[in-house]
Amino acid sequence: MTRAEEPETKMLWLLVLTLPCLGGSVPVTSDPGPGTELVGIMGGHDAADGAWPWQVGLWFFDPTRSKWSLECGGSLIHPQWVLTAAHCIPGRNPVTQHLKVQLGGLRPSYSDSVQVARIIRHPKFRLEKKAEGGADVALLKLEAPVGPSNLVRWIRLPPASLSFPPGTRCWVTGWGDVAPGEPLPPPYNLQEVEVPIVADEICRQQYLRIDKVIQDDELCAGSRERDSCQSDSGGPLVCKWRGTWVQVGVVSWGESCGLADFPGVYARVTSFLPWIRGHIHSSP
Ligand code: ARG
């Protein structure tokens, strides 16, 4: 497993991945060196084996450096389909060969990853607007169906009419930063944190103060020091409903991480149900 990257590559990735989320302040001063590459969740703690069996890790290949690195999260929503954030997928014409999906592990492990057969970004996602433009969802079709096992299982999608009242406690998981610009330290155990759903109107007003628009297909969750952060993107926000977990959001963006006035912004899963189901059911 290679977690190290050359400094320029890292800068590039950070630019690609964090600019949409950070209001311009890129937390890159120096390369922290091998073994500390971008892989938290803020205010969370170690997840237990099998606690979040739908969590996947997305590994991307950088052809100029011939290196793979874990850059985003995702969720298994079907034996052969992963839901992630569209802004995680780089470039106009992404190639499936440069992406692999890690299933069922608590630690980053390239060798446990599988091939992707198709990458489908939401047609309304705008590359140039990045995450903040909304429609920040993508589907990845795996080459072969997987699971279920103790460690690998899919997450249920919510019924279209389901919405959770502000204050509902949900959970978000990932290998992203533990604070802005601070990567998850070794041994890189998957992190989990409980976050409250924030009222749409409150979130909208808060972000409007910094001239950012919360789209209708986005929802907010988090509180002071409880949030997802850089490199958690694409990962699932899940809530318990009638005794089962359902995926309510996809980590998308936020102003810094863990700020009291700026909760994390998530793609709202219920907004994309017809699109998701259309692909899963019509795919050969
Ligand atoms: N855009 C980030 C990424 O690509 C996710 C940021 C989430 N930010 C937050 N404050 N919840 O990894």
PDB file of C-alpha atoms and ligand atoms in Angstrom:
ATOM      1  CA  MET A   1       0.000   0.000   0.000  1.00  0.00           C
ATOM      2  CA  THR A   2       1.389   3.347  -0.979  1.00  0.00           C
ATOM      3  CA  ARG A   3       0.130   6.202   1.074  1.00  0.00           C
ATOM      4  CA  ALA A   4       2.904   8.582   0.187  1.00  0.00           C
ATOM      5  CA  GLU A   5       2.862  10.929  -2.765  1.00  0.00           C
ATOM      6  CA  GLU A   6       5.189  13.505  -4.183  1.00  0.00           C
ATOM      7  CA  PRO A   7       4.555  17.029  -2.854  1.00  0.00           C
ATOM      8  CA  GLU A   8       3.382  18.443  -6.217  1.00  0.00           C
ATOM      9  CA  THR A   9       0.904  15.656  -6.648  1.00  0.00           C
ATOM     10  CA  LYS A  10      -0.391  16.209  -3.218  1.00  0.00           C
ATOM     11  CA  MET A  11      -0.764  19.923  -3.851  1.00  0.00           C
ATOM     12  CA  LEU A  12      -2.653  19.178  -7.010  1.00  0.00           C
ATOM     13  CA  TRP A  13      -4.979  16.804  -5.286  1.00  0.00           C
ATOM     14  CA  LEU A  14      -5.529  19.154  -2.452  1.00  0.00           C
ATOM     15  CA  LEU A  15      -6.337  21.889  -4.898  1.00  0.00           C
ATOM     16  CA  VAL A  16      -8.740  19.704  -6.798  1.00  0.00           C
ATOM     17  CA  LEU A  17     -10.368  18.316  -3.708  1.00  0.00           C
ATOM     18  CA  THR A  18     -10.342  21.092  -1.187  1.00  0.00           C
ATOM     19  CA  LEU A  19     -10.874  24.255  -3.150  1.00  0.00           C
ATOM     20  CA  PRO A  20     -14.576  23.613  -3.549  1.00  0.00           C
ATOM     21  CA  CYS A  21     -14.917  23.049   0.148  1.00  0.00           C
ATOM     22  CA  LEU A  22     -12.659  25.546   1.722  1.00  0.00           C
ATOM     23  CA  GLY A  23     -13.487  29.041   0.614  1.00  0.00           C
ATOM     24  CA  GLY A  24      -9.958  29.402  -0.758  1.00  0.00           C
ATOM     25  CA  SER A  25      -7.788  28.587   2.208  1.00  0.00           C
ATOM     26  CA  VAL A  26      -5.826  25.522   1.211  1.00  0.00           C
ATOM     27  CA  PRO A  27      -4.119  24.024   4.225  1.00  0.00           C
ATOM     28  CA  VAL A  28      -0.926  23.032   2.452  1.00  0.00           C
ATOM     29  CA  THR A  29       2.323  24.176   3.910  1.00  0.00           C
ATOM     30  CA  SER A  30       4.596  21.185   3.512  1.00  0.00           C
ATOM     31  CA  ASP A  31       4.345  17.557   2.623  1.00  0.00           C
ATOM     32  CA  PRO A  32       3.980  15.585   5.823  1.00  0.00           C
ATOM     33  CA  GLY A  33       5.897  12.719   4.214  1.00  0.00           C
ATOM     34  CA  PRO A  34       5.274   9.036   3.690  1.00  0.00           C
ATOM     35  CA  GLY A  35       2.577   7.422   5.706  1.00  0.00           C
ATOM     36  CA  THR A  36       0.643  10.577   6.398  1.00  0.00           C
ATOM     37  CA  GLU A  37      -1.125  11.036   3.121  1.00  0.00           C
ATOM     38  CA  LEU A  38      -4.645  12.484   3.161  1.00  0.00           C
ATOM     39  CA  VAL A  39      -6.699  10.129   4.985  1.00  0.00           C
ATOM     40  CA  GLY A  40     -11.205  11.533   9.916  1.00  0.00           C
ATOM     41  CA  ILE A  41     -13.946  13.070  10.470  1.00  0.00           C
ATOM     42  CA  MET A  42     -13.730  15.766  13.079  1.00  0.00           C
ATOM     43  CA  GLY A  43     -14.576  15.026  16.704  1.00  0.00           C
ATOM     44  CA  GLY A  44     -15.085  11.346  16.006  1.00  0.00           C
ATOM     45  CA  HIS A  45     -13.561   8.136  17.211  1.00  0.00           C
ATOM     46  CA  ASP A  46     -12.462   4.756  15.895  1.00  0.00           C
ATOM     47  CA  ALA A  47     -15.201   2.714  14.289  1.00  0.00           C
ATOM     48  CA  ALA A  48     -15.473  -0.978  15.206  1.00  0.00           C
ATOM     49  CA  ASP A  49     -15.024  -3.740  12.671  1.00  0.00           C
ATOM     50  CA  GLY A  50     -18.241  -4.335  10.783  1.00  0.00           C
ATOM     51  CA  ALA A  51     -20.053  -1.347  12.321  1.00  0.00           C
ATOM     52  CA  TRP A  52     -20.458   0.410   8.972  1.00  0.00           C
ATOM     53  CA  PRO A  53     -20.252  -2.438   6.445  1.00  0.00           C
ATOM     54  CA  TRP A  54     -21.421  -0.232   3.552  1.00  0.00           C
ATOM     55  CA  GLN A  55     -18.502   2.212   3.887  1.00  0.00           C
ATOM     56  CA  VAL A  56     -16.127   2.045   0.938  1.00  0.00           C
ATOM     57  CA  GLY A  57     -12.903   3.847   0.143  1.00  0.00           C
ATOM     58  CA  LEU A  58     -12.125   5.241  -3.308  1.00  0.00           C
ATOM     59  CA  TRP A  59      -8.576   4.813  -4.538  1.00  0.00           C
ATOM     60  CA  PHE A  60      -7.449   6.942  -7.450  1.00  0.00           C
ATOM     61  CA  PHE A  61      -4.448   6.417  -9.686  1.00  0.00           C
ATOM     62  CA  ASP A  62      -2.340   9.380 -10.620  1.00  0.00           C
ATOM     63  CA  PRO A  63      -0.810   8.488 -13.986  1.00  0.00           C
ATOM     64  CA  THR A  64       1.906  11.141 -13.845  1.00  0.00           C
ATOM     65  CA  ARG A  65       3.250   9.664 -10.599  1.00  0.00           C
ATOM     66  CA  SER A  66       2.172   6.081 -11.049  1.00  0.00           C
ATOM     67  CA  LYS A  67       0.670   6.094  -7.587  1.00  0.00           C
ATOM     68  CA  TRP A  68      -2.614   5.154  -6.009  1.00  0.00           C
ATOM     69  CA  SER A  69      -4.082   7.032  -3.055  1.00  0.00           C
ATOM     70  CA  LEU A  70      -7.283   6.941  -1.008  1.00  0.00           C
ATOM     71  CA  GLU A  71      -9.049  10.239  -1.692  1.00  0.00           C
ATOM     72  CA  CYS A  72     -12.751   9.817  -0.972  1.00  0.00           C
ATOM     73  CA  GLY A  73     -15.387   7.675   0.665  1.00  0.00           C
ATOM     74  CA  GLY A  74     -18.523   6.107  -0.759  1.00  0.00           C
ATOM     75  CA  SER A  75     -21.248   3.629   0.167  1.00  0.00           C
ATOM     76  CA  LEU A  76     -22.408   0.299  -1.151  1.00  0.00           C
ATOM     77  CA  ILE A  77     -26.115   0.717  -1.962  1.00  0.00           C
ATOM     78  CA  HIS A  78     -26.567  -2.515  -3.900  1.00  0.00           C
ATOM     79  CA  PRO A  79     -24.411  -5.640  -4.458  1.00  0.00           C
ATOM     80  CA  GLN A  80     -22.885  -4.012  -7.520  1.00  0.00           C
ATOM     81  CA  TRP A  81     -23.291  -0.251  -7.038  1.00  0.00           C
ATOM     82  CA  VAL A  82     -21.533   2.408  -5.004  1.00  0.00           C
ATOM     83  CA  LEU A  83     -22.854   5.904  -4.310  1.00  0.00           C
ATOM     84  CA  THR A  84     -20.279   8.673  -3.934  1.00  0.00           C
ATOM     85  CA  ALA A  85     -19.811  12.395  -4.598  1.00  0.00           C
ATOM     86  CA  ALA A  86     -19.476  13.559  -8.214  1.00  0.00           C
ATOM     87  CA  HIS A  87     -16.724  16.002  -7.231  1.00  0.00           C
ATOM     88  CA  CYS A  88     -14.564  13.076  -6.132  1.00  0.00           C
ATOM     89  CA  ILE A  89     -14.219  11.942  -9.741  1.00  0.00           C
ATOM     90  CA  PRO A  90     -11.545  13.967 -11.504  1.00  0.00           C
ATOM     91  CA  GLY A  91     -11.610  15.110 -15.132  1.00  0.00           C
ATOM     92  CA  ARG A  92     -14.046  15.431 -18.006  1.00  0.00           C
ATOM     93  CA  ASN A  93     -13.692  11.865 -19.132  1.00  0.00           C
ATOM     94  CA  PRO A  94     -12.811   9.749 -16.133  1.00  0.00           C
ATOM     95  CA  VAL A  95     -11.323   6.331 -16.832  1.00  0.00           C
ATOM     96  CA  THR A  96     -12.497   3.337 -14.867  1.00  0.00           C
ATOM     97  CA  GLN A  97      -8.964   1.908 -14.823  1.00  0.00           C
ATOM     98  CA  HIS A  98      -7.818   4.780 -12.621  1.00  0.00           C
ATOM     99  CA  LEU A  99     -10.294   4.080  -9.867  1.00  0.00           C
ATOM    100  CA  LYS A 100     -10.630   1.207  -7.424  1.00  0.00           C
ATOM    101  CA  VAL A 101     -13.114   0.599  -4.593  1.00  0.00           C
ATOM    102  CA  GLN A 102     -12.030  -0.733  -1.225  1.00  0.00           C
ATOM    103  CA  LEU A 103     -14.704  -2.747   0.553  1.00  0.00           C
ATOM    104  CA  GLY A 104     -15.070  -3.898   4.124  1.00  0.00           C
ATOM    105  CA  GLY A 105     -11.954  -2.695   5.851  1.00  0.00           C
ATOM    106  CA  LEU A 106     -11.288  -0.413   8.775  1.00  0.00           C
ATOM    107  CA  ARG A 107      -7.891   0.640   7.490  1.00  0.00           C
ATOM    108  CA  PRO A 108      -6.898   1.851   4.057  1.00  0.00           C
ATOM    109  CA  SER A 109      -5.871  -1.171   2.042  1.00  0.00           C
ATOM    110  CA  TYR A 110      -5.409  -0.933  -1.687  1.00  0.00           C
ATOM    111  CA  SER A 111      -5.066  -4.687  -2.002  1.00  0.00           C
ATOM    112  CA  ASP A 112      -8.680  -5.139  -0.824  1.00  0.00           C
ATOM    113  CA  SER A 113     -10.038  -3.020  -3.627  1.00  0.00           C
ATOM    114  CA  VAL A 114     -12.037  -4.067  -6.662  1.00  0.00           C
ATOM    115  CA  GLN A 115     -12.385  -2.801 -10.220  1.00  0.00           C
ATOM    116  CA  VAL A 116     -15.022  -0.434 -11.432  1.00  0.00           C
ATOM    117  CA  ALA A 117     -16.933  -1.123 -14.665  1.00  0.00           C
ATOM    118  CA  ARG A 118     -18.769   2.206 -15.035  1.00  0.00           C
ATOM    119  CA  ILE A 119     -18.584   5.726 -13.621  1.00  0.00           C
ATOM    120  CA  ILE A 120     -21.776   7.782 -13.859  1.00  0.00           C
ATOM    121  CA  ARG A 121     -21.794  11.362 -12.618  1.00  0.00           C
ATOM    122  CA  HIS A 122     -25.156  13.038 -12.193  1.00  0.00           C
ATOM    123  CA  PRO A 123     -25.974  14.877 -15.432  1.00  0.00           C
ATOM    124  CA  LYS A 124     -26.728  18.100 -13.527  1.00  0.00           C
ATOM    125  CA  PHE A 125     -23.337  18.118 -11.799  1.00  0.00           C
ATOM    126  CA  ARG A 126     -21.174  20.984 -13.112  1.00  0.00           C
ATOM    127  CA  LEU A 127     -17.463  20.250 -13.043  1.00  0.00           C
ATOM    128  CA  GLU A 128     -16.585  23.933 -12.977  1.00  0.00           C
ATOM    129  CA  LYS A 129     -18.886  24.652 -10.010  1.00  0.00           C
ATOM    130  CA  LYS A 130     -17.571  21.628  -8.115  1.00  0.00           C
ATOM    131  CA  ALA A 131     -19.428  20.438  -5.052  1.00  0.00           C
ATOM    132  CA  GLU A 132     -21.140  23.754  -4.347  1.00  0.00           C
ATOM    133  CA  GLY A 133     -23.182  23.650  -7.538  1.00  0.00           C
ATOM    134  CA  GLY A 134     -25.255  20.745  -6.218  1.00  0.00           C
ATOM    135  CA  ALA A 135     -26.104  17.413  -7.886  1.00  0.00           C
ATOM    136  CA  ASP A 136     -22.915  16.205  -6.235  1.00  0.00           C
ATOM    137  CA  VAL A 137     -23.573  12.484  -6.647  1.00  0.00           C
ATOM    138  CA  ALA A 138     -22.057   9.750  -8.759  1.00  0.00           C
ATOM    139  CA  LEU A 139     -22.665   6.050  -9.162  1.00  0.00           C
ATOM    140  CA  LEU A 140     -19.932   3.463  -9.621  1.00  0.00           C
ATOM    141  CA  LYS A 141     -20.805   0.079 -11.008  1.00  0.00           C
ATOM    142  CA  LEU A 142     -18.493  -2.637  -9.732  1.00  0.00           C
ATOM    143  CA  GLU A 143     -17.160  -5.236 -12.137  1.00  0.00           C
ATOM    144  CA  ALA A 144     -18.792  -7.995 -10.113  1.00  0.00           C
ATOM    145  CA  PRO A 145     -21.375  -8.148  -7.334  1.00  0.00           C
ATOM    146  CA  VAL A 146     -20.043  -8.328  -3.769  1.00  0.00           C
ATOM    147  CA  GLY A 147     -21.222  -9.446  -0.317  1.00  0.00           C
ATOM    148  CA  PRO A 148     -23.094  -9.748   1.796  1.00  0.00           C
ATOM    149  CA  SER A 149     -20.816 -10.797   4.639  1.00  0.00           C
ATOM    150  CA  ASN A 150     -20.160  -9.639   8.184  1.00  0.00           C
ATOM    151  CA  LEU A 151     -17.947  -6.890   6.846  1.00  0.00           C
ATOM    152  CA  VAL A 152     -19.558  -5.997   3.528  1.00  0.00           C
ATOM    153  CA  ARG A 153     -23.227  -5.104   3.219  1.00  0.00           C
ATOM    154  CA  TRP A 154     -25.298  -2.500   1.462  1.00  0.00           C
ATOM    155  CA  ILE A 155     -27.154   0.412   3.034  1.00  0.00           C
ATOM    156  CA  ARG A 156     -30.849   1.059   2.477  1.00  0.00           C
ATOM    157  CA  LEU A 157     -31.960   4.140   0.672  1.00  0.00           C
ATOM    158  CA  PRO A 158     -34.764   6.093   2.329  1.00  0.00           C
ATOM    159  CA  PRO A 159     -38.292   6.288   0.953  1.00  0.00           C
ATOM    160  CA  ALA A 160     -38.782   9.473  -1.078  1.00  0.00           C
ATOM    161  CA  SER A 161     -41.049  11.050   1.508  1.00  0.00           C
ATOM    162  CA  LEU A 162     -38.703  10.505   4.453  1.00  0.00           C
ATOM    163  CA  SER A 163     -37.222  13.543   6.114  1.00  0.00           C
ATOM    164  CA  PHE A 164     -35.658  13.820   9.529  1.00  0.00           C
ATOM    165  CA  PRO A 165     -36.481  16.694  11.866  1.00  0.00           C
ATOM    166  CA  PRO A 166     -33.720  19.132  12.833  1.00  0.00           C
ATOM    167  CA  GLY A 167     -31.755  17.788  15.758  1.00  0.00           C
ATOM    168  CA  THR A 168     -32.064  14.136  14.706  1.00  0.00           C
ATOM    169  CA  ARG A 169     -28.806  12.406  15.493  1.00  0.00           C
ATOM    170  CA  CYS A 170     -27.223  10.705  12.523  1.00  0.00           C
ATOM    171  CA  TRP A 171     -23.743   9.376  11.816  1.00  0.00           C
ATOM    172  CA  VAL A 172     -21.043  10.100   9.286  1.00  0.00           C
ATOM    173  CA  THR A 173     -17.938   8.012   8.676  1.00  0.00           C
ATOM    174  CA  GLY A 174     -14.673   8.349   6.804  1.00  0.00           C
ATOM    175  CA  TRP A 175     -10.890   8.422   6.634  1.00  0.00           C
ATOM    176  CA  GLY A 176     -10.712  12.179   6.063  1.00  0.00           C
ATOM    177  CA  ASP A 177      -9.058  14.927   8.071  1.00  0.00           C
ATOM    178  CA  VAL A 178      -9.505  15.076  11.851  1.00  0.00           C
ATOM    179  CA  ALA A 179      -9.277  18.885  11.728  1.00  0.00           C
ATOM    180  CA  PRO A 180      -8.861  21.295   8.815  1.00  0.00           C
ATOM    181  CA  GLY A 181      -5.523  20.422   7.207  1.00  0.00           C
ATOM    182  CA  GLU A 182      -4.813  17.668   9.700  1.00  0.00           C
ATOM    183  CA  PRO A 183      -4.878  14.185   8.211  1.00  0.00           C
ATOM    184  CA  LEU A 184      -6.049  11.166  10.163  1.00  0.00           C
ATOM    185  CA  PRO A 185      -2.974   9.785  11.952  1.00  0.00           C
ATOM    186  CA  PRO A 186      -1.783   6.157  11.744  1.00  0.00           C
ATOM    187  CA  PRO A 187      -3.108   3.505  11.964  1.00  0.00           C
ATOM    188  CA  TYR A 188      -5.795   5.317   9.919  1.00  0.00           C
ATOM    189  CA  ASN A 189      -8.745   3.545  11.538  1.00  0.00           C
ATOM    190  CA  LEU A 190     -12.099   4.497  10.008  1.00  0.00           C
ATOM    191  CA  GLN A 191     -13.675   7.325  12.049  1.00  0.00           C
ATOM    192  CA  GLU A 192     -17.323   7.797  13.042  1.00  0.00           C
ATOM    193  CA  VAL A 193     -19.074  10.807  14.517  1.00  0.00           C
ATOM    194  CA  GLU A 194     -22.656  11.544  15.525  1.00  0.00           C
ATOM    195  CA  VAL A 195     -23.973  14.719  13.913  1.00  0.00           C
ATOM    196  CA  PRO A 196     -27.316  16.495  14.322  1.00  0.00           C
ATOM    197  CA  ILE A 197     -29.434  17.329  11.278  1.00  0.00           C
ATOM    198  CA  VAL A 198     -29.598  21.122  10.904  1.00  0.00           C
ATOM    199  CA  ALA A 199     -32.785  22.884   9.757  1.00  0.00           C
ATOM    200  CA  ASP A 200     -32.630  23.774   6.030  1.00  0.00           C
ATOM    201  CA  GLU A 201     -33.577  27.368   6.630  1.00  0.00           C
ATOM    202  CA  ILE A 202     -30.980  27.912   9.331  1.00  0.00           C
ATOM    203  CA  CYS A 203     -28.241  26.378   7.252  1.00  0.00           C
ATOM    204  CA  ARG A 204     -29.246  28.430   4.225  1.00  0.00           C
ATOM    205  CA  GLN A 205     -29.136  31.666   6.202  1.00  0.00           C
ATOM    206  CA  GLN A 206     -25.792  30.878   7.749  1.00  0.00           C
ATOM    207  CA  TYR A 207     -24.134  30.155   4.433  1.00  0.00           C
ATOM    208  CA  LEU A 208     -25.758  33.149   2.802  1.00  0.00           C
ATOM    209  CA  ARG A 209     -23.717  35.340   5.121  1.00  0.00           C
ATOM    210  CA  ILE A 210     -20.626  34.166   3.268  1.00  0.00           C
ATOM    211  CA  ASP A 211     -22.367  34.308  -0.123  1.00  0.00           C
ATOM    212  CA  LYS A 212     -22.776  30.578  -0.497  1.00  0.00           C
ATOM    213  CA  VAL A 213     -25.986  28.993  -1.633  1.00  0.00           C
ATOM    214  CA  ILE A 214     -27.409  25.792  -0.178  1.00  0.00           C
ATOM    215  CA  GLN A 215     -29.229  24.046  -2.996  1.00  0.00           C
ATOM    216  CA  ASP A 216     -32.557  22.241  -2.612  1.00  0.00           C
ATOM    217  CA  ASP A 217     -30.791  18.960  -3.269  1.00  0.00           C
ATOM    218  CA  GLU A 218     -28.476  19.537  -0.298  1.00  0.00           C
ATOM    219  CA  LEU A 219     -28.970  19.113   3.437  1.00  0.00           C
ATOM    220  CA  CYS A 220     -26.873  20.138   6.421  1.00  0.00           C
ATOM    221  CA  ALA A 221     -25.678  18.276   9.490  1.00  0.00           C
ATOM    222  CA  GLY A 222     -23.083  18.854  12.164  1.00  0.00           C
ATOM    223  CA  SER A 223     -22.285  21.016  15.133  1.00  0.00           C
ATOM    224  CA  ARG A 224     -19.251  22.625  16.687  1.00  0.00           C
ATOM    225  CA  GLU A 225     -16.380  20.190  16.354  1.00  0.00           C
ATOM    226  CA  ARG A 226     -18.583  17.412  15.021  1.00  0.00           C
ATOM    227  CA  ASP A 227     -18.364  17.215  11.287  1.00  0.00           C
ATOM    228  CA  SER A 228     -17.008  15.482   8.266  1.00  0.00           C
ATOM    229  CA  CYS A 229     -13.927  17.070   6.717  1.00  0.00           C
ATOM    230  CA  GLN A 230     -11.625  16.971   3.699  1.00  0.00           C
ATOM    231  CA  SER A 231     -11.325  13.530   2.102  1.00  0.00           C
ATOM    232  CA  ASP A 232     -14.518  12.290   3.771  1.00  0.00           C
ATOM    233  CA  SER A 233     -16.303  13.368   0.609  1.00  0.00           C
ATOM    234  CA  GLY A 234     -18.538  10.830  -1.027  1.00  0.00           C
ATOM    235  CA  GLY A 235     -19.013   9.016   2.283  1.00  0.00           C
ATOM    236  CA  PRO A 236     -22.418   8.263   3.793  1.00  0.00           C
ATOM    237  CA  LEU A 237     -24.511  10.199   6.329  1.00  0.00           C
ATOM    238  CA  VAL A 238     -26.810   7.581   7.842  1.00  0.00           C
ATOM    239  CA  CYS A 239     -29.751   7.787  10.262  1.00  0.00           C
ATOM    240  CA  LYS A 240     -31.630   5.092  12.114  1.00  0.00           C
ATOM    241  CA  TRP A 241     -35.206   4.753  10.979  1.00  0.00           C
ATOM    242  CA  ARG A 242     -37.659   2.106  12.201  1.00  0.00           C
ATOM    243  CA  GLY A 243     -34.778  -0.003  13.463  1.00  0.00           C
ATOM    244  CA  THR A 244     -32.642   0.073  10.309  1.00  0.00           C
ATOM    245  CA  TRP A 245     -30.008   2.392   8.984  1.00  0.00           C
ATOM    246  CA  VAL A 246     -30.840   4.455   5.911  1.00  0.00           C
ATOM    247  CA  GLN A 247     -28.499   6.704   3.942  1.00  0.00           C
ATOM    248  CA  VAL A 248     -29.694  10.276   4.061  1.00  0.00           C
ATOM    249  CA  GLY A 249     -26.706  12.180   2.696  1.00  0.00           C
ATOM    250  CA  VAL A 250     -23.434  12.062   0.778  1.00  0.00           C
ATOM    251  CA  VAL A 251     -20.524  14.136   2.150  1.00  0.00           C
ATOM    252  CA  SER A 252     -20.162  17.075  -0.237  1.00  0.00           C
ATOM    253  CA  TRP A 253     -18.691  20.337   1.109  1.00  0.00           C
ATOM    254  CA  GLY A 254     -18.537  22.821   3.942  1.00  0.00           C
ATOM    255  CA  GLU A 255     -16.830  25.969   5.124  1.00  0.00           C
ATOM    256  CA  SER A 256     -13.752  24.626   6.865  1.00  0.00           C
ATOM    257  CA  CYS A 257     -14.783  21.829   9.253  1.00  0.00           C
ATOM    258  CA  GLY A 258     -16.492  21.703  12.605  1.00  0.00           C
ATOM    259  CA  LEU A 259     -17.397  25.397  12.783  1.00  0.00           C
ATOM    260  CA  ALA A 260     -20.440  26.125  14.927  1.00  0.00           C
ATOM    261  CA  ASP A 261     -22.002  28.418  12.310  1.00  0.00           C
ATOM    262  CA  PHE A 262     -21.239  26.300   9.261  1.00  0.00           C
ATOM    263  CA  PRO A 263     -22.455  22.704   9.352  1.00  0.00           C
ATOM    264  CA  GLY A 264     -21.353  20.122   6.816  1.00  0.00           C
ATOM    265  CA  VAL A 265     -23.260  20.120   3.533  1.00  0.00           C
ATOM    266  CA  TYR A 266     -24.466  16.816   2.096  1.00  0.00           C
ATOM    267  CA  ALA A 267     -26.102  15.756  -1.131  1.00  0.00           C
ATOM    268  CA  ARG A 268     -29.701  14.931  -0.174  1.00  0.00           C
ATOM    269  CA  VAL A 269     -30.234  11.296  -1.123  1.00  0.00           C
ATOM    270  CA  THR A 270     -34.018  11.568  -1.501  1.00  0.00           C
ATOM    271  CA  SER A 271     -33.490  14.140  -4.278  1.00  0.00           C
ATOM    272  CA  PHE A 272     -31.712  11.552  -6.383  1.00  0.00           C
ATOM    273  CA  LEU A 273     -33.762   8.406  -5.832  1.00  0.00           C
ATOM    274  CA  PRO A 274     -35.302   8.245  -9.327  1.00  0.00           C
ATOM    275  CA  TRP A 275     -31.907   8.796 -10.940  1.00  0.00           C
ATOM    276  CA  ILE A 276     -30.234   6.169  -8.749  1.00  0.00           C
ATOM    277  CA  ARG A 277     -32.995   3.598  -9.228  1.00  0.00           C
ATOM    278  CA  GLY A 278     -33.113   4.266 -12.958  1.00  0.00           C
ATOM    279  CA  HIS A 279     -29.479   3.310 -13.362  1.00  0.00           C
ATOM    280  CA  ILE A 280     -29.471   0.363 -11.022  1.00  0.00           C
ATOM    281  CA  HIS A 281     -32.535  -1.217 -12.570  1.00  0.00           C
ATOM    282  CA  SER A 282     -31.843  -0.515 -16.230  1.00  0.00           C
ATOM    283  CA  SER A 283     -28.186  -1.453 -16.250  1.00  0.00           C
ATOM    284  CA  PRO A 284     -27.319  -4.626 -18.182  1.00  0.00           C
TER     285      PRO A 284
HETATM  286  N1  ARG B   1     -15.170  18.600  -0.057  1.00  0.00           N
HETATM  287  C1  ARG B   1     -14.596  17.762   0.950  1.00  0.00           C
HETATM  288  C2  ARG B   1     -13.905  16.580   0.299  1.00  0.00           C
HETATM  289  O1  ARG B   1     -13.719  16.612  -0.872  1.00  0.00           O
HETATM  290  C3  ARG B   1     -15.594  17.402   2.018  1.00  0.00           C
HETATM  291  C4  ARG B   1     -15.746  18.524   2.928  1.00  0.00           C
HETATM  292  C5  ARG B   1     -16.777  18.312   3.961  1.00  0.00           C
HETATM  293  N2  ARG B   1     -16.716  19.460   4.801  1.00  0.00           N
HETATM  294  C6  ARG B   1     -17.405  19.610   5.927  1.00  0.00           C
HETATM  295  N3  ARG B   1     -17.184  20.693   6.640  1.00  0.00           N
HETATM  296  N4  ARG B   1     -18.287  18.711   6.302  1.00  0.00           N
HETATM  297  O2  ARG B   1     -13.422  15.681   0.956  1.00  0.00           O
END
